[in-house]
């Protein structure tokens, strides 16, 4: 589940973790991070929006309501997702969406 939480941060922060790494990615210092171009920002926003929509589609109506309520109370997206108790199949689908999103963001950033 830690990997799942780390991947959720990809969608929230736009920071790609190393695939298979079970820890939260840490942002680079401002002096070492290359600024994003407007095109990169737009592409990453599109990836994140698409991923959010695909993830929301995995939730039942009741899970969507629970998730929305948790987010309104200030619960982090990664924690809220863990709290809605997805079945194994949907967790696997979620992980796949997050892997695809992270990979797409890495490509946009021009990293291997």
PDB file of N, CA and C in Angstrom, residues 1-10 16-26 82 95:
ATOM      1  N   UNK A   1       0.805  -1.202   0.000  1.00  0.00           N
ATOM      2  CA  UNK A   1       0.000   0.000   0.000  1.00  0.00           C
ATOM      3  C   UNK A   1       0.849   1.267   0.000  1.00  0.00           C
ATOM      4  N   UNK A   2       2.092   1.188   0.519  1.00  0.00           N
ATOM      5  CA  UNK A   2       2.929   2.382   0.503  1.00  0.00           C
ATOM      6  C   UNK A   2       3.223   2.815  -0.932  1.00  0.00           C
ATOM      7  N   UNK A   3       3.417   1.824  -1.831  1.00  0.00           N
ATOM      8  CA  UNK A   3       3.645   2.165  -3.230  1.00  0.00           C
ATOM      9  C   UNK A   3       2.427   2.874  -3.799  1.00  0.00           C
ATOM     10  N   UNK A   4       1.261   2.391  -3.436  1.00  0.00           N
ATOM     11  CA  UNK A   4       0.025   3.006  -3.884  1.00  0.00           C
ATOM     12  C   UNK A   4      -0.042   4.454  -3.419  1.00  0.00           C
ATOM     13  N   UNK A   5       0.288   4.690  -2.173  1.00  0.00           N
ATOM     14  CA  UNK A   5       0.267   6.054  -1.638  1.00  0.00           C
ATOM     15  C   UNK A   5       1.290   6.925  -2.362  1.00  0.00           C
ATOM     16  N   UNK A   6       2.466   6.392  -2.622  1.00  0.00           N
ATOM     17  CA  UNK A   6       3.502   7.158  -3.323  1.00  0.00           C
ATOM     18  C   UNK A   6       3.038   7.504  -4.729  1.00  0.00           C
ATOM     19  N   UNK A   7       2.384   6.563  -5.376  1.00  0.00           N
ATOM     20  CA  UNK A   7       1.901   6.818  -6.727  1.00  0.00           C
ATOM     21  C   UNK A   7       0.797   7.857  -6.738  1.00  0.00           C
ATOM     22  N   UNK A   8      -0.018   7.861  -5.707  1.00  0.00           N
ATOM     23  CA  UNK A   8      -1.059   8.884  -5.628  1.00  0.00           C
ATOM     24  C   UNK A   8      -0.450  10.272  -5.554  1.00  0.00           C
ATOM     25  N   UNK A   9       0.725  10.359  -4.948  1.00  0.00           N
ATOM     26  CA  UNK A   9       1.408  11.641  -4.890  1.00  0.00           C
ATOM     27  C   UNK A   9       1.848  12.095  -6.270  1.00  0.00           C
ATOM     28  N   UNK A  10       2.097  11.146  -7.158  1.00  0.00           N
ATOM     29  CA  UNK A  10       2.435  11.503  -8.528  1.00  0.00           C
ATOM     30  C   UNK A  10       1.309  12.333  -9.121  1.00  0.00           C
ATOM     31  N   UNK A  16       7.411  12.022 -10.364  1.00  0.00           N
ATOM     32  CA  UNK A  16       7.465  10.594 -10.661  1.00  0.00           C
ATOM     33  C   UNK A  16       8.377   9.842  -9.702  1.00  0.00           C
ATOM     34  N   UNK A  17       7.856   8.812  -8.991  1.00  0.00           N
ATOM     35  CA  UNK A  17       8.727   8.001  -8.158  1.00  0.00           C
ATOM     36  C   UNK A  17       9.439   6.968  -9.018  1.00  0.00           C
ATOM     37  N   UNK A  18      10.485   6.376  -8.484  1.00  0.00           N
ATOM     38  CA  UNK A  18      11.120   5.269  -9.158  1.00  0.00           C
ATOM     39  C   UNK A  18      10.156   4.100  -9.091  1.00  0.00           C
ATOM     40  N   UNK A  19       9.854   3.494 -10.225  1.00  0.00           N
ATOM     41  CA  UNK A  19       8.897   2.395 -10.246  1.00  0.00           C
ATOM     42  C   UNK A  19       9.408   1.280  -9.350  1.00  0.00           C
ATOM     43  N   UNK A  20       8.520   0.776  -8.499  1.00  0.00           N
ATOM     44  CA  UNK A  20       8.885  -0.279  -7.568  1.00  0.00           C
ATOM     45  C   UNK A  20       9.374   0.244  -6.235  1.00  0.00           C
ATOM     46  N   UNK A  21       9.592   1.533  -6.137  1.00  0.00           N
ATOM     47  CA  UNK A  21      10.069   2.118  -4.885  1.00  0.00           C
ATOM     48  C   UNK A  21       8.871   2.335  -3.971  1.00  0.00           C
ATOM     49  N   UNK A  22       9.004   1.944  -2.716  1.00  0.00           N
ATOM     50  CA  UNK A  22       7.871   2.007  -1.800  1.00  0.00           C
ATOM     51  C   UNK A  22       7.932   3.214  -0.876  1.00  0.00           C
ATOM     52  N   UNK A  23       8.644   4.231  -1.265  1.00  0.00           N
ATOM     53  CA  UNK A  23       8.686   5.395  -0.404  1.00  0.00           C
ATOM     54  C   UNK A  23       8.158   6.613  -1.148  1.00  0.00           C
ATOM     55  N   UNK A  24       7.801   7.612  -0.403  1.00  0.00           N
ATOM     56  CA  UNK A  24       7.261   8.826  -0.977  1.00  0.00           C
ATOM     57  C   UNK A  24       8.364   9.586  -1.698  1.00  0.00           C
ATOM     58  N   UNK A  25       8.104  10.029  -2.938  1.00  0.00           N
ATOM     59  CA  UNK A  25       9.126  10.787  -3.645  1.00  0.00           C
ATOM     60  C   UNK A  25       9.356  12.130  -2.976  1.00  0.00           C
ATOM     61  N   UNK A  26      10.582  12.580  -2.991  1.00  0.00           N
ATOM     62  CA  UNK A  26      10.892  13.879  -2.416  1.00  0.00           C
ATOM     63  C   UNK A  26      11.247  14.828  -3.540  1.00  0.00           C
ATOM     64  N   UNK A  82      -7.005   4.805   0.170  1.00  0.00           N
ATOM     65  CA  UNK A  82      -6.778   3.627   1.005  1.00  0.00           C
ATOM     66  C   UNK A  82      -7.967   3.367   1.940  1.00  0.00           C
ATOM     67  N   UNK A  95      -3.301   0.561  -9.537  1.00  0.00           N
ATOM     68  CA  UNK A  95      -1.837   0.539  -9.654  1.00  0.00           C
ATOM     69  C   UNK A  95      -1.403   0.680 -11.112  1.00  0.00           C
TER      70      UNK A  95
END
